[in-house]
Structures are given as C-alpha cells and as structure tokens.
CSV table of C-alpha atoms and ligand atoms in Angstrom, one decimal:
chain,number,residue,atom,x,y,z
A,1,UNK,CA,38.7,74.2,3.6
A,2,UNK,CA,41.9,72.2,3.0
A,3,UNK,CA,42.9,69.6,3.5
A,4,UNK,CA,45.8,70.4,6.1
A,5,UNK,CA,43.2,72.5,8.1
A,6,UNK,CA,41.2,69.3,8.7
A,7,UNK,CA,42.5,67.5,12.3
A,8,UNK,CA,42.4,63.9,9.8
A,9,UNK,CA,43.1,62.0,13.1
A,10,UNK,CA,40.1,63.2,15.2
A,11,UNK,CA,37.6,62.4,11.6
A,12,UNK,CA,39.3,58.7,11.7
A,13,UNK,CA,38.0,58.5,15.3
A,14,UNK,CA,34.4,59.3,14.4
A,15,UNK,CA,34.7,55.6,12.8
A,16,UNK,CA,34.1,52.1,14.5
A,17,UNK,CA,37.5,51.3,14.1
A,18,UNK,CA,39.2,48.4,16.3
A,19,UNK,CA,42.6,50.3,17.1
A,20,UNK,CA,43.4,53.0,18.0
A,21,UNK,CA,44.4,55.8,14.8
A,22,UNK,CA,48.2,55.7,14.8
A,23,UNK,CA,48.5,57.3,11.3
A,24,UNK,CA,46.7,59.0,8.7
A,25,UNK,CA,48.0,59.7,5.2
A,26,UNK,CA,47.1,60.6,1.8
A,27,UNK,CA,46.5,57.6,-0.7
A,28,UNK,CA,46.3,56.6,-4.1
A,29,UNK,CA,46.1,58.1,-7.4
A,30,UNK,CA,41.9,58.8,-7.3
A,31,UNK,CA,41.5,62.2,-8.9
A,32,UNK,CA,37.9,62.6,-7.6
A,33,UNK,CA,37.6,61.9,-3.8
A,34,UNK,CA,40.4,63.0,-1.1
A,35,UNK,CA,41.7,59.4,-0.3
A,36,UNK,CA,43.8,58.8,3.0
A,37,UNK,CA,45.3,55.7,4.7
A,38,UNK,CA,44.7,55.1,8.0
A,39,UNK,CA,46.7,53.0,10.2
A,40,UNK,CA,45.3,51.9,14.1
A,41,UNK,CA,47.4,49.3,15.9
A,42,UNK,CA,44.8,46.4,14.6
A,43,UNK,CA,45.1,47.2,10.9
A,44,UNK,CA,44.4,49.5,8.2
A,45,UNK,CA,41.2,51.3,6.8
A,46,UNK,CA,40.6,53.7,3.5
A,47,UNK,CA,39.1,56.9,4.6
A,48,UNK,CA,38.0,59.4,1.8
A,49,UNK,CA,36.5,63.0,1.9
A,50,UNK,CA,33.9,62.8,-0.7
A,51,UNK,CA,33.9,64.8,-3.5
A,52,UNK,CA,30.2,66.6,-2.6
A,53,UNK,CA,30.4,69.1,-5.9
A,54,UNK,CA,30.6,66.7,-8.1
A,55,UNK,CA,28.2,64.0,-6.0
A,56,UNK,CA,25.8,66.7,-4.4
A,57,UNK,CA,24.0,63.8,-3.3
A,58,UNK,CA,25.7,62.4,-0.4
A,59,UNK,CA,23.0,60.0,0.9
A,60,UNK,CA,21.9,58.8,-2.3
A,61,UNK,CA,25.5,57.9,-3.5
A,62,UNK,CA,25.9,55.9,-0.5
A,63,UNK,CA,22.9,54.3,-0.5
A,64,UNK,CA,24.0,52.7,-3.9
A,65,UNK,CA,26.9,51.9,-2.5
A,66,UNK,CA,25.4,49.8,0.2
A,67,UNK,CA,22.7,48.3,-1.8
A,68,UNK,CA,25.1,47.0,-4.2
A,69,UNK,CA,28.0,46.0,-2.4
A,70,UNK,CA,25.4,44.1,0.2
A,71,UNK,CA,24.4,42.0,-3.2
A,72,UNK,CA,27.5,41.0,-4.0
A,73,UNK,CA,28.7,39.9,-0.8
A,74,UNK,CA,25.5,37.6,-0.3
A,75,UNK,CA,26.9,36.2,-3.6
A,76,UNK,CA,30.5,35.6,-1.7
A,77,UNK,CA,32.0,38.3,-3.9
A,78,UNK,CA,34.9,40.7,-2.3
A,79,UNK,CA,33.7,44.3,-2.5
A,80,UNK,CA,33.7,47.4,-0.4
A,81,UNK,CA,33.4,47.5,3.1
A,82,UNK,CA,31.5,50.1,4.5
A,83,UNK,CA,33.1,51.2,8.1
A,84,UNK,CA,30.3,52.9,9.9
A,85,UNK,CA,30.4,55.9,12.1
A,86,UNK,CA,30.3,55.6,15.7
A,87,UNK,CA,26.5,56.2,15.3
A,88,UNK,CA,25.7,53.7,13.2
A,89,UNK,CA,25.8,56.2,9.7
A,90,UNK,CA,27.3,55.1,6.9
A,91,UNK,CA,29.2,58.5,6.2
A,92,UNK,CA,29.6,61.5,8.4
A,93,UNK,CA,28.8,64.7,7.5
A,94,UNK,CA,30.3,67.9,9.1
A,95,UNK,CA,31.7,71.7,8.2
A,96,UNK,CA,34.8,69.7,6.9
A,97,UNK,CA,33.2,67.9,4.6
A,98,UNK,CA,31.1,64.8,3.6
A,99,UNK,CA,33.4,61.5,5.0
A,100,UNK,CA,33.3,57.4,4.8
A,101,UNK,CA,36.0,55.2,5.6
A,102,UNK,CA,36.2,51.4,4.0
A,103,UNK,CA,38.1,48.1,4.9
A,104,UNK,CA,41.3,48.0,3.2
A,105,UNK,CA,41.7,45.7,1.2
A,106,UNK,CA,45.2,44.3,1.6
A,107,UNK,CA,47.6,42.4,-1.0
A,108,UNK,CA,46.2,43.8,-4.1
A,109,UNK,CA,48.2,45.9,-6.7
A,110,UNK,CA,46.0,47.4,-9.5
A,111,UNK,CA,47.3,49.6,-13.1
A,112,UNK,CA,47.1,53.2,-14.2
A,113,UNK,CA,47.1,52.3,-18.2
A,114,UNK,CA,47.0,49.0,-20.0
A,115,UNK,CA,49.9,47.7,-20.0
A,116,UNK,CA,49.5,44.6,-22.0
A,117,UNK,CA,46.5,42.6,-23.0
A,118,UNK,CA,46.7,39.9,-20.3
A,119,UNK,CA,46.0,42.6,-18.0
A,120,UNK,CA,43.0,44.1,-20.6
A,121,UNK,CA,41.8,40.9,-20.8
A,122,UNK,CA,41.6,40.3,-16.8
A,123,UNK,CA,39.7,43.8,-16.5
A,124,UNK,CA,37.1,43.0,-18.9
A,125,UNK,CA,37.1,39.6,-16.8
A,126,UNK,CA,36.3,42.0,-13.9
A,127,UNK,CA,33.4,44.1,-15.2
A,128,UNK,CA,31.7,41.1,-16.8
A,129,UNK,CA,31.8,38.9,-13.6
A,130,UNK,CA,30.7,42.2,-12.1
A,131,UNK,CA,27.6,42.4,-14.5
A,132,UNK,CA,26.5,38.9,-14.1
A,133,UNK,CA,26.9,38.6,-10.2
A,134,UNK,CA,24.5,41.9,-10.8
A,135,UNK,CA,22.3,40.4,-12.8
A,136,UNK,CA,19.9,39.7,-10.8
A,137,UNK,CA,19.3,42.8,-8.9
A,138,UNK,CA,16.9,45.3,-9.8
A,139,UNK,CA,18.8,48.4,-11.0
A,140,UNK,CA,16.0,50.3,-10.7
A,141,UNK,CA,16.4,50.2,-6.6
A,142,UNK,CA,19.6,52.4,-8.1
A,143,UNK,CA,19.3,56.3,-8.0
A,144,UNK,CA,20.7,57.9,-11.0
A,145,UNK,CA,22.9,59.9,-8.7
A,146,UNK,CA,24.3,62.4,-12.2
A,147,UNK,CA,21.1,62.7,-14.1
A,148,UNK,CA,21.5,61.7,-18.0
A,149,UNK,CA,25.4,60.7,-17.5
A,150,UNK,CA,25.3,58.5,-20.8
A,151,UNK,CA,22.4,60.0,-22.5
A,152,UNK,CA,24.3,60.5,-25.9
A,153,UNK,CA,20.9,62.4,-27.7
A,154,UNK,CA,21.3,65.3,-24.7
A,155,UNK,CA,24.7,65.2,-24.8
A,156,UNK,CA,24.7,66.2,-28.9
A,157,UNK,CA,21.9,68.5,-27.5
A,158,UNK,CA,24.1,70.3,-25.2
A,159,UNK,CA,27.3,70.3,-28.0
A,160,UNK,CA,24.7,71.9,-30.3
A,161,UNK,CA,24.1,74.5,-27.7
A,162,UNK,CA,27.5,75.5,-26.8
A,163,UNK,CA,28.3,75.5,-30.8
A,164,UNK,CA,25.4,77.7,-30.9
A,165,UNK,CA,26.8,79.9,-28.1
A,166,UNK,CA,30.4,79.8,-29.7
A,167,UNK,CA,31.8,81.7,-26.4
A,168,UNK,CA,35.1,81.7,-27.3
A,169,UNK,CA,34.6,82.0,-30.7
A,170,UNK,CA,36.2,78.6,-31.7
A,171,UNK,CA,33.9,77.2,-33.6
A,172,UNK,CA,35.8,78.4,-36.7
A,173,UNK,CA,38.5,76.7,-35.9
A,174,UNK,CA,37.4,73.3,-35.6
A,175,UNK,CA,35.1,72.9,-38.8
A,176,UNK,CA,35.6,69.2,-39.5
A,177,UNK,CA,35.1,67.9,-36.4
A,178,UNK,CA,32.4,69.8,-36.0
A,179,UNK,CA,30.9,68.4,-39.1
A,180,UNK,CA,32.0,64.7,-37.4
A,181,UNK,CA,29.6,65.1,-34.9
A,182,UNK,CA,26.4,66.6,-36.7
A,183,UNK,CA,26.6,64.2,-39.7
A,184,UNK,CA,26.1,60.9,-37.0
A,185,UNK,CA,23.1,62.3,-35.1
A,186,UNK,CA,20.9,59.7,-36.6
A,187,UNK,CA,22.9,57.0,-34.4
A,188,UNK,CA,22.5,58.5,-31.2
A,189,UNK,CA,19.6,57.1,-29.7
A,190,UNK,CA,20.1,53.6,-30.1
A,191,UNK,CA,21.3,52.7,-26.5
A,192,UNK,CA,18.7,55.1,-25.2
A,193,UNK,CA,15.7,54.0,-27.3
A,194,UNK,CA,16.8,50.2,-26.1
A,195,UNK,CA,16.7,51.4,-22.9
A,196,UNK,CA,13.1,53.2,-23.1
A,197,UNK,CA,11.8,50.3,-25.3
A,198,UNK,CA,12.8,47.4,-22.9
A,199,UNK,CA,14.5,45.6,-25.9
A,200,UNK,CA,18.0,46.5,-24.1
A,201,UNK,CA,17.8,45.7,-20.0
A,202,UNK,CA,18.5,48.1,-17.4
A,203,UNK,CA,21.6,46.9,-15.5
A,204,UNK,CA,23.9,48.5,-12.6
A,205,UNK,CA,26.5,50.1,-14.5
A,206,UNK,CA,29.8,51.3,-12.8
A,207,UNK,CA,30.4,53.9,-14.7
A,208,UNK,CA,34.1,54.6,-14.2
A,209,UNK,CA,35.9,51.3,-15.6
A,210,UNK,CA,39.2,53.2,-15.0
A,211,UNK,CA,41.8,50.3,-14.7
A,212,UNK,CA,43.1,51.6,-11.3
A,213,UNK,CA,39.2,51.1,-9.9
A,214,UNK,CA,40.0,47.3,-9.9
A,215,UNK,CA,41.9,45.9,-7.4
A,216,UNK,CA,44.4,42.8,-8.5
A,217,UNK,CA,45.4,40.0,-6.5
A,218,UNK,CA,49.5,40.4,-5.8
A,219,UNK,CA,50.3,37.2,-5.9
A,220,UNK,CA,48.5,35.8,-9.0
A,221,UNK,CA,47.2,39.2,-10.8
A,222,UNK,CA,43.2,37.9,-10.7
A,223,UNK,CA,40.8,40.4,-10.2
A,224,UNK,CA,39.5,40.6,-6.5
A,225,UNK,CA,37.4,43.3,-6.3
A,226,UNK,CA,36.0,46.7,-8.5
A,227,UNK,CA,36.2,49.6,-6.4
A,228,UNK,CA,35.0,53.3,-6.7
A,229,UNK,CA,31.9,52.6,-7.0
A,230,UNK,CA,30.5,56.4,-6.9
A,231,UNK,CA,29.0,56.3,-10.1
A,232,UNK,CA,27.0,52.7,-9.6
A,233,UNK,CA,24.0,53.6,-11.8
A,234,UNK,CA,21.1,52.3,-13.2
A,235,UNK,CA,21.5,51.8,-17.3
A,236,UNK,CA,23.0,49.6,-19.8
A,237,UNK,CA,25.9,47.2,-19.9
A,238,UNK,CA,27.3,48.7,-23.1
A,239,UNK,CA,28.2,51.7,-21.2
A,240,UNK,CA,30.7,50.2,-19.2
A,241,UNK,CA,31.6,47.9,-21.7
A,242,UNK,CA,32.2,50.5,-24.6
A,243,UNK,CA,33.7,53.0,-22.3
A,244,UNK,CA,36.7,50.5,-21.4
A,245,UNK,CA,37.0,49.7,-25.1
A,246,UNK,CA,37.6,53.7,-25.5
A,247,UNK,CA,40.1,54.2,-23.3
A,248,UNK,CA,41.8,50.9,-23.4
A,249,UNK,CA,41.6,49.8,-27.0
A,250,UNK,CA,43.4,52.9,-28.1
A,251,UNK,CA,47.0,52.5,-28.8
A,252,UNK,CA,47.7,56.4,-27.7
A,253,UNK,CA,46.8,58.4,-24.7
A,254,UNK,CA,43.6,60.2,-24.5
A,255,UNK,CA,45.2,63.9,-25.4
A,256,UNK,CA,48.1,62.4,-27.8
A,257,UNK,CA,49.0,65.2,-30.6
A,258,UNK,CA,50.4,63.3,-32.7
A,259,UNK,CA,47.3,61.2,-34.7
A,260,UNK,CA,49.5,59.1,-36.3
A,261,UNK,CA,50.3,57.3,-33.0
A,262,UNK,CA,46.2,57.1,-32.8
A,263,UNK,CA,44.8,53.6,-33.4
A,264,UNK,CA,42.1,51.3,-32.6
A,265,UNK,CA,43.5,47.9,-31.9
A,266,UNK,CA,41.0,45.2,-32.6
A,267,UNK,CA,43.3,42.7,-30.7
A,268,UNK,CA,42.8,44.4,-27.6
A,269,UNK,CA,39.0,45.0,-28.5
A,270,UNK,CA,39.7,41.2,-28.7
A,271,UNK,CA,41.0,40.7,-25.3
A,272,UNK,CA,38.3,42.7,-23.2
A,273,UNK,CA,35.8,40.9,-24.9
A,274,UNK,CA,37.1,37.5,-24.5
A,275,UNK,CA,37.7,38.4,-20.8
A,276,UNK,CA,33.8,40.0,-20.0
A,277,UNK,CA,32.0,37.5,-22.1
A,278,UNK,CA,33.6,34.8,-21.0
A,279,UNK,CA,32.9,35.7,-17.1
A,280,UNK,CA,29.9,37.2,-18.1
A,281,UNK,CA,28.2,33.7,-19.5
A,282,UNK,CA,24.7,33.8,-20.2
A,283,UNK,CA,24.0,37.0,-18.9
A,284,UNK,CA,24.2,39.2,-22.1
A,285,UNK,CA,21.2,38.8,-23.9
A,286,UNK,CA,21.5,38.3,-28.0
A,287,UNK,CA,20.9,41.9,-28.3
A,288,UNK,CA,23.5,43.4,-25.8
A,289,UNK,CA,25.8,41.4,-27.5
A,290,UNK,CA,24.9,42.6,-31.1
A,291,UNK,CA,25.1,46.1,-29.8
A,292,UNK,CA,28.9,45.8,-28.2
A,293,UNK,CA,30.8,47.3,-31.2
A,294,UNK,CA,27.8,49.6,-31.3
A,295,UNK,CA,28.4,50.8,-27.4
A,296,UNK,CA,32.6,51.4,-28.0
A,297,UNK,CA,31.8,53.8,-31.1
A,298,UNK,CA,29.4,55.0,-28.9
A,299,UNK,CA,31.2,55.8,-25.7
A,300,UNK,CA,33.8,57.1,-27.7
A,301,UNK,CA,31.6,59.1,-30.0
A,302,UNK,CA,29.6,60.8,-26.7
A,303,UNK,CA,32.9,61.6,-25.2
A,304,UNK,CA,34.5,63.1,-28.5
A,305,UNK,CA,31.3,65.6,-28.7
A,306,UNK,CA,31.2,65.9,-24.3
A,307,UNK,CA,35.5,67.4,-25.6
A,308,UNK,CA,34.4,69.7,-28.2
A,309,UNK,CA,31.4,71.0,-26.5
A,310,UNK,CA,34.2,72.0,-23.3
A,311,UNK,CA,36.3,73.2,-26.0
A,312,UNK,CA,33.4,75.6,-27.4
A,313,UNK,CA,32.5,76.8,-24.0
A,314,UNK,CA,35.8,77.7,-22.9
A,315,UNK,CA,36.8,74.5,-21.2
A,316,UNK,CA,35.1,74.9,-18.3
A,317,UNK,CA,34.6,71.0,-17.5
A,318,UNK,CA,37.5,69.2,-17.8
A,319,UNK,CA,41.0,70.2,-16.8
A,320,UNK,CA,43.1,71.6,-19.6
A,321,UNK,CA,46.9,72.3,-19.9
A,322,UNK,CA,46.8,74.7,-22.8
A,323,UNK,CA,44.1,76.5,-24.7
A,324,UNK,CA,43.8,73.5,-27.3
A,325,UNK,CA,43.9,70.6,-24.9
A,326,UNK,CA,40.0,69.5,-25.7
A,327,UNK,CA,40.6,70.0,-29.1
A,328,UNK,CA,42.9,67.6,-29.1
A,329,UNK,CA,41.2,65.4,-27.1
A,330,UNK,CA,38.0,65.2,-29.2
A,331,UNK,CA,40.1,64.3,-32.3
A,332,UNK,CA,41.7,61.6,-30.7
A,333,UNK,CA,38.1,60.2,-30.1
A,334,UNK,CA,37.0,61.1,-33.6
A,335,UNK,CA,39.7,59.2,-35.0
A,336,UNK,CA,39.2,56.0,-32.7
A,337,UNK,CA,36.0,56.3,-33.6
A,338,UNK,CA,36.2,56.6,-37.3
A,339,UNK,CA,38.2,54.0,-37.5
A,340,UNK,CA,36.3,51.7,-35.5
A,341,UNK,CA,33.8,52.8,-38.5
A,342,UNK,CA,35.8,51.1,-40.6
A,343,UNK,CA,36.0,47.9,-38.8
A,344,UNK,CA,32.9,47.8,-37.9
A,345,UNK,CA,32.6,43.9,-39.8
A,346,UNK,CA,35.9,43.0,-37.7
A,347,UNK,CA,34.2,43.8,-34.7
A,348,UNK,CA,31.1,42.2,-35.1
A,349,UNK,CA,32.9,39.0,-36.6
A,350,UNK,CA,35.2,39.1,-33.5
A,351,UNK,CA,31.7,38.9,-30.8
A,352,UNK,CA,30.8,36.1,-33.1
A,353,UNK,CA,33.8,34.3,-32.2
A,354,UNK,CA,34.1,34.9,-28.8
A,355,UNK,CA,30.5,34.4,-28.1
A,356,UNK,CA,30.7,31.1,-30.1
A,357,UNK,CA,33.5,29.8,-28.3
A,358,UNK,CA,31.4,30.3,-25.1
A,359,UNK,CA,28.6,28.1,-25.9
B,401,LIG,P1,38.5,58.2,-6.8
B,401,LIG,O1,37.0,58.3,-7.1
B,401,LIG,O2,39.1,59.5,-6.4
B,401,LIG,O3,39.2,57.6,-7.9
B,401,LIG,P2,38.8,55.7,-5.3
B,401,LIG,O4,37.6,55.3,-4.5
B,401,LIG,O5,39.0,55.0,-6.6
B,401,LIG,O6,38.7,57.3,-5.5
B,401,LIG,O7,40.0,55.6,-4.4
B,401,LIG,C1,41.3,56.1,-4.8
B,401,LIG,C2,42.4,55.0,-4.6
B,401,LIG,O8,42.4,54.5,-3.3
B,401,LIG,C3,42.1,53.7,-5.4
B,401,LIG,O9,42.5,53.8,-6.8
B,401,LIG,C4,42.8,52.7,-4.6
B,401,LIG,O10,44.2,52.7,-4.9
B,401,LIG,C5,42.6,53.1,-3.2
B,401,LIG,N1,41.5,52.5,-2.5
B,401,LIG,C6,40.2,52.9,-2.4
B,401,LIG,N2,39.4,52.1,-1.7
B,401,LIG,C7,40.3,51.1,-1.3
B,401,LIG,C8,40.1,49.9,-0.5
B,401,LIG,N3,38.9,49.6,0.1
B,401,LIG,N4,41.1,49.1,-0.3
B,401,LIG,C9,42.3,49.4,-0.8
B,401,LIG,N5,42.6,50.5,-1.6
B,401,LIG,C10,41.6,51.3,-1.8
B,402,LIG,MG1,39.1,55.7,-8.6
B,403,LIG,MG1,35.6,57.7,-8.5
C-alpha cells in the first residue's frame, strides 16, 4: 500500500493527541521510515510509518525505544517522546502498516554532511554525552533487534560467500580489492572477541550516527537530542564511534569516483574525538580508548567488504545508480581505510592528547 492510499488523518487520530489533526504532511530527509508532520490546533507531533521489512520486529524495536529514552529522561536528558495510542500502545499496528507518532521537538535545525568541524566536533559531543548518560544502564535489557549488525568476522564470512558464489561474475573485475579484504582477516575479531571476553563492555549503541539523527539547538547550535533511535542496540562504543569517524572524517562522499578527492582527515578525526571524549569523561575505560583508531578502520573496513559483497551478489542490498556503484563505494572505504593504516601512530598520539587534556 502507498502511501497516498492511507487516510494519514484518521491514523493521526488513533493517537492521544491534545488537538484536533488539522494537517498531515510528509517530513524530513529519513530514508528508512515514512515520516509525516502533523499539525492539531494545540501543536505539532512526528508521526512515522515504520519501516517493518527492514525492523520485522515491531514490538521489540519499540520496546528499546522506551526502555532507553525512559533512562535518559530520569537523567533530565531531552529525548523522544513516545505519543501513545488511544489504547495505551506505544505503536499501532493495522493493514496499513506498523505506526508511532513522537513529540516534536521544536526549534532545532540539524545537518545532512559535515559541514565544518565545529559542527563534527558538537556531534561527537552528542554521541559521547549519549554514551555516558547510558552508562549505567544494562544494555543487555536491549534486544539485538538486526542480529550480528557489527559482527565484522560474519560479515568477511558472508563477503567470502558471495565471492564464492561470484553471481554476476565480477569477481574478476575487482582483484585488488578483493585481495584488500582477505589479507586483514586476522584483525577482525578484535571488537567481537572484547566483547565475548568482557575486556571491552557492552554498551547501548545507536547505531545510525547519521548527522541528520541529532537534533541542534537553533539558537545556539548545541546538541539537544539524538533521534532515530531504531537501531538502539546492545554492543560496543567503538561502533558508533568509528562509524561517525567513517563517514565524517572522510574529505569525499561515500560513492566519490574520483580517489584523488578521497582522504582521511586526522583533524576532523581530531574534532569528534575532542567533542565525545570530552562529554564522555570517565566513562571510556583505558581499553575503549586504546581501541578508538582500531573501531574507525574497523567500521570502515566492515563496510568496505558489506560494498563489495553487494557488488558480487548483484547489488541486491543497497541502492545503486549504475552497475559499478558498490564498486566504487568499497574503494572509497579501502582507501580511507588504508590510509588510516598509515596513520595509525597519528591517531593513537591524537587519543593521547585528547584524553590527557581531559584529566
Ligand atoms: P529515518 O530512520 O527514516 O531516518 P528518523 O526517525 O530519523 O527516520 O526521522 C526522519 C526525520 O524526521 C529526522 O531526520 C528529523 O528531521 C525528523 N524527526 C524525527 N523525529 C522527530 C522529532 N521527535 N522531532 C522533530 N523532528 C523529528
Ligand atoms: Mg534518521
Ligand atoms: Mg533510522
């Protein structure tokens, strides 16, 4: 069903609004969930068709949702706010679809790409106050709502398969990063092995550190609250942390052509880290913080393999534009990651420093 067949007005009124629904209209630049506005003559509320094939598990996801967002707010933290239904459910399920609808948050703008380091700096703020207002909850209340989403050991396993599989017969084409992925396997496991081992904690992670997922005060551009949080999972802080160092440390676009414009910046590694530990404190444990350059090449590297695996199999995950397009999205990866290889020493020096400036 569509999402003009859907009578949007008469799914608003399921909800224990105030008002009465005077407009509903689509929202935002989300790419997962159907996002609307709604307007009632006492204010404004998000409502959202949930996005139930790639979340299966409606009551799960929302009862993460709940769980965390009710921690945070004991802690005097602005978060999500879950309108109920009229019956007292936190979402509503029907033949249209799997629904919630949150508080809007007003006066906030928030970014699509990094647009300068203040702003990289102020989202690392965000995900590190995030972690240590989390820090003592027990992630393991969590349900891991996409089974083995950062498991980097499966996620070589699965790139070996469909490189086995070849379905499309492109392995030939793509020899050397091929060979980019098999020659690192030794390094996979070391989140995962912390994990299993206890010497890394389990942590919520969010999981989607997407810039446009924090929400920015208008007047004075501090983070107010982290949105979206669908993928609120249990597992380790250098997920979140090394995915936002992929996507935002690079000095190109994920699917840039063009390698040359392809760089890790260690100044805007710099930034995020200065911002998360800094609001982060004492949470990170000597480990975690030993492992942070470790967690970036890893992100990267797992998402690099997740690209060429979807290239192999005939790009059947992601979205592509033309036949190539994960090609050229895992050599992006392998070239932030290689040359976050390099600096390696840089990046570790530049923890030091941050973390010493701390204590
Ligand atoms: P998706 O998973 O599709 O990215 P999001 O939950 O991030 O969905 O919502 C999409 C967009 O809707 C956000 O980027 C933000 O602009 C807006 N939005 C979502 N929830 C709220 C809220 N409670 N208050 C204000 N804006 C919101
Ligand atoms: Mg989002
Ligand atoms: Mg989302």
């Amino acid at each position: 069903m569509t999402g003009n067949d859907i009578d949007l007005h008469a799914v608003a009124e399921r909800f224990r609004l105030d008002g009465d629904v005077t407009r509903v209209a689509p929202y935002g630049d989300g790419h997962i969930n159907a996002t609307y506005l709604v307007e009632t003559t006492d204010g404004r509320a998000i409502l959202q068709r949930m996005n139930t094939t790639v979340f299966p598990d409606t009551f799960h996801l929302m009862r993460n949702i709940e769980l965390v967002t009710a921690f945070l707010r004991a802690q005097g933290q602005e978060t999500l706010d879950i309108i109920p239904t009229r019956d007292g459910s936190t979402y509503l399920e029907d033949a249209t679809g799997a629904w919630r609808m949150y508080v809007f948050i007003e006066d906030t703008v928030s970014y699509n790409l990094v647009t300068d380091a203040a702003v990289f700096r102020a989202a690392g703020g965000a995900f590190g106050a995030f972690q240590n207002q989390l820090s003592g909850f027990d992630a393991s209340q969590l349900t891991e709502t996409i089974a083995h989403f950062h498991d980097t050991p499966k996620r070589f396993r699965d790139f070996l398969a469909a490189l086995d599989r070849d379905a499309m017969g492109r392995a030939a084409g793509c020899p050397d990063e091929i060979a980019f992925f098999r020659g690192r396997d030794g390094r996979y496991a070391t989140i995962t092995d912390g994990l299993a081992d206890g010497t890394i904690p389990l942590r919520v992670t969010h999981n989607d550190t997407k810039l446009n997922n924090i929400l920015m005060d208008a007047r004075d551009g501090h983070a107010r609250a982290i949105i979206d949080l669908d993928t609120v999972m249990p597992g380790s802080l250098l997920y979140d942390f090394g995915d936002s160092i992929r996507f935002g440390a690079s000095t190109a676009l994920e699917d840039e052509r063009d390698l040359d414009k392809v760089h890790f910046s260690l100044d805007l590694f710099r930034s995020y880290a200065e911002g998360f530990l800094g609001e982060l404190g004492g949470a990170v444990t000597a480990r975690e913080a030993e492992l942070l350059p470790t967690g970036a090449w890893m992100m990267t590297v797992e998402c690099g393999m997740r690209f060429l695996a979807d290239h192999l199999a005939g790009d059947i995950y992601f979205a592509t534009r033309y036949p190539e397009h994960n090609l050229v999205r895992a050599r992006t990866q392998i070239r932030l990651a290689s040359e976050m290889e390099e600096q390696a020493d840089a990046m570790a020096a530049v923890v030091a420093d941050v973390m010493g400036g701390k204590a």
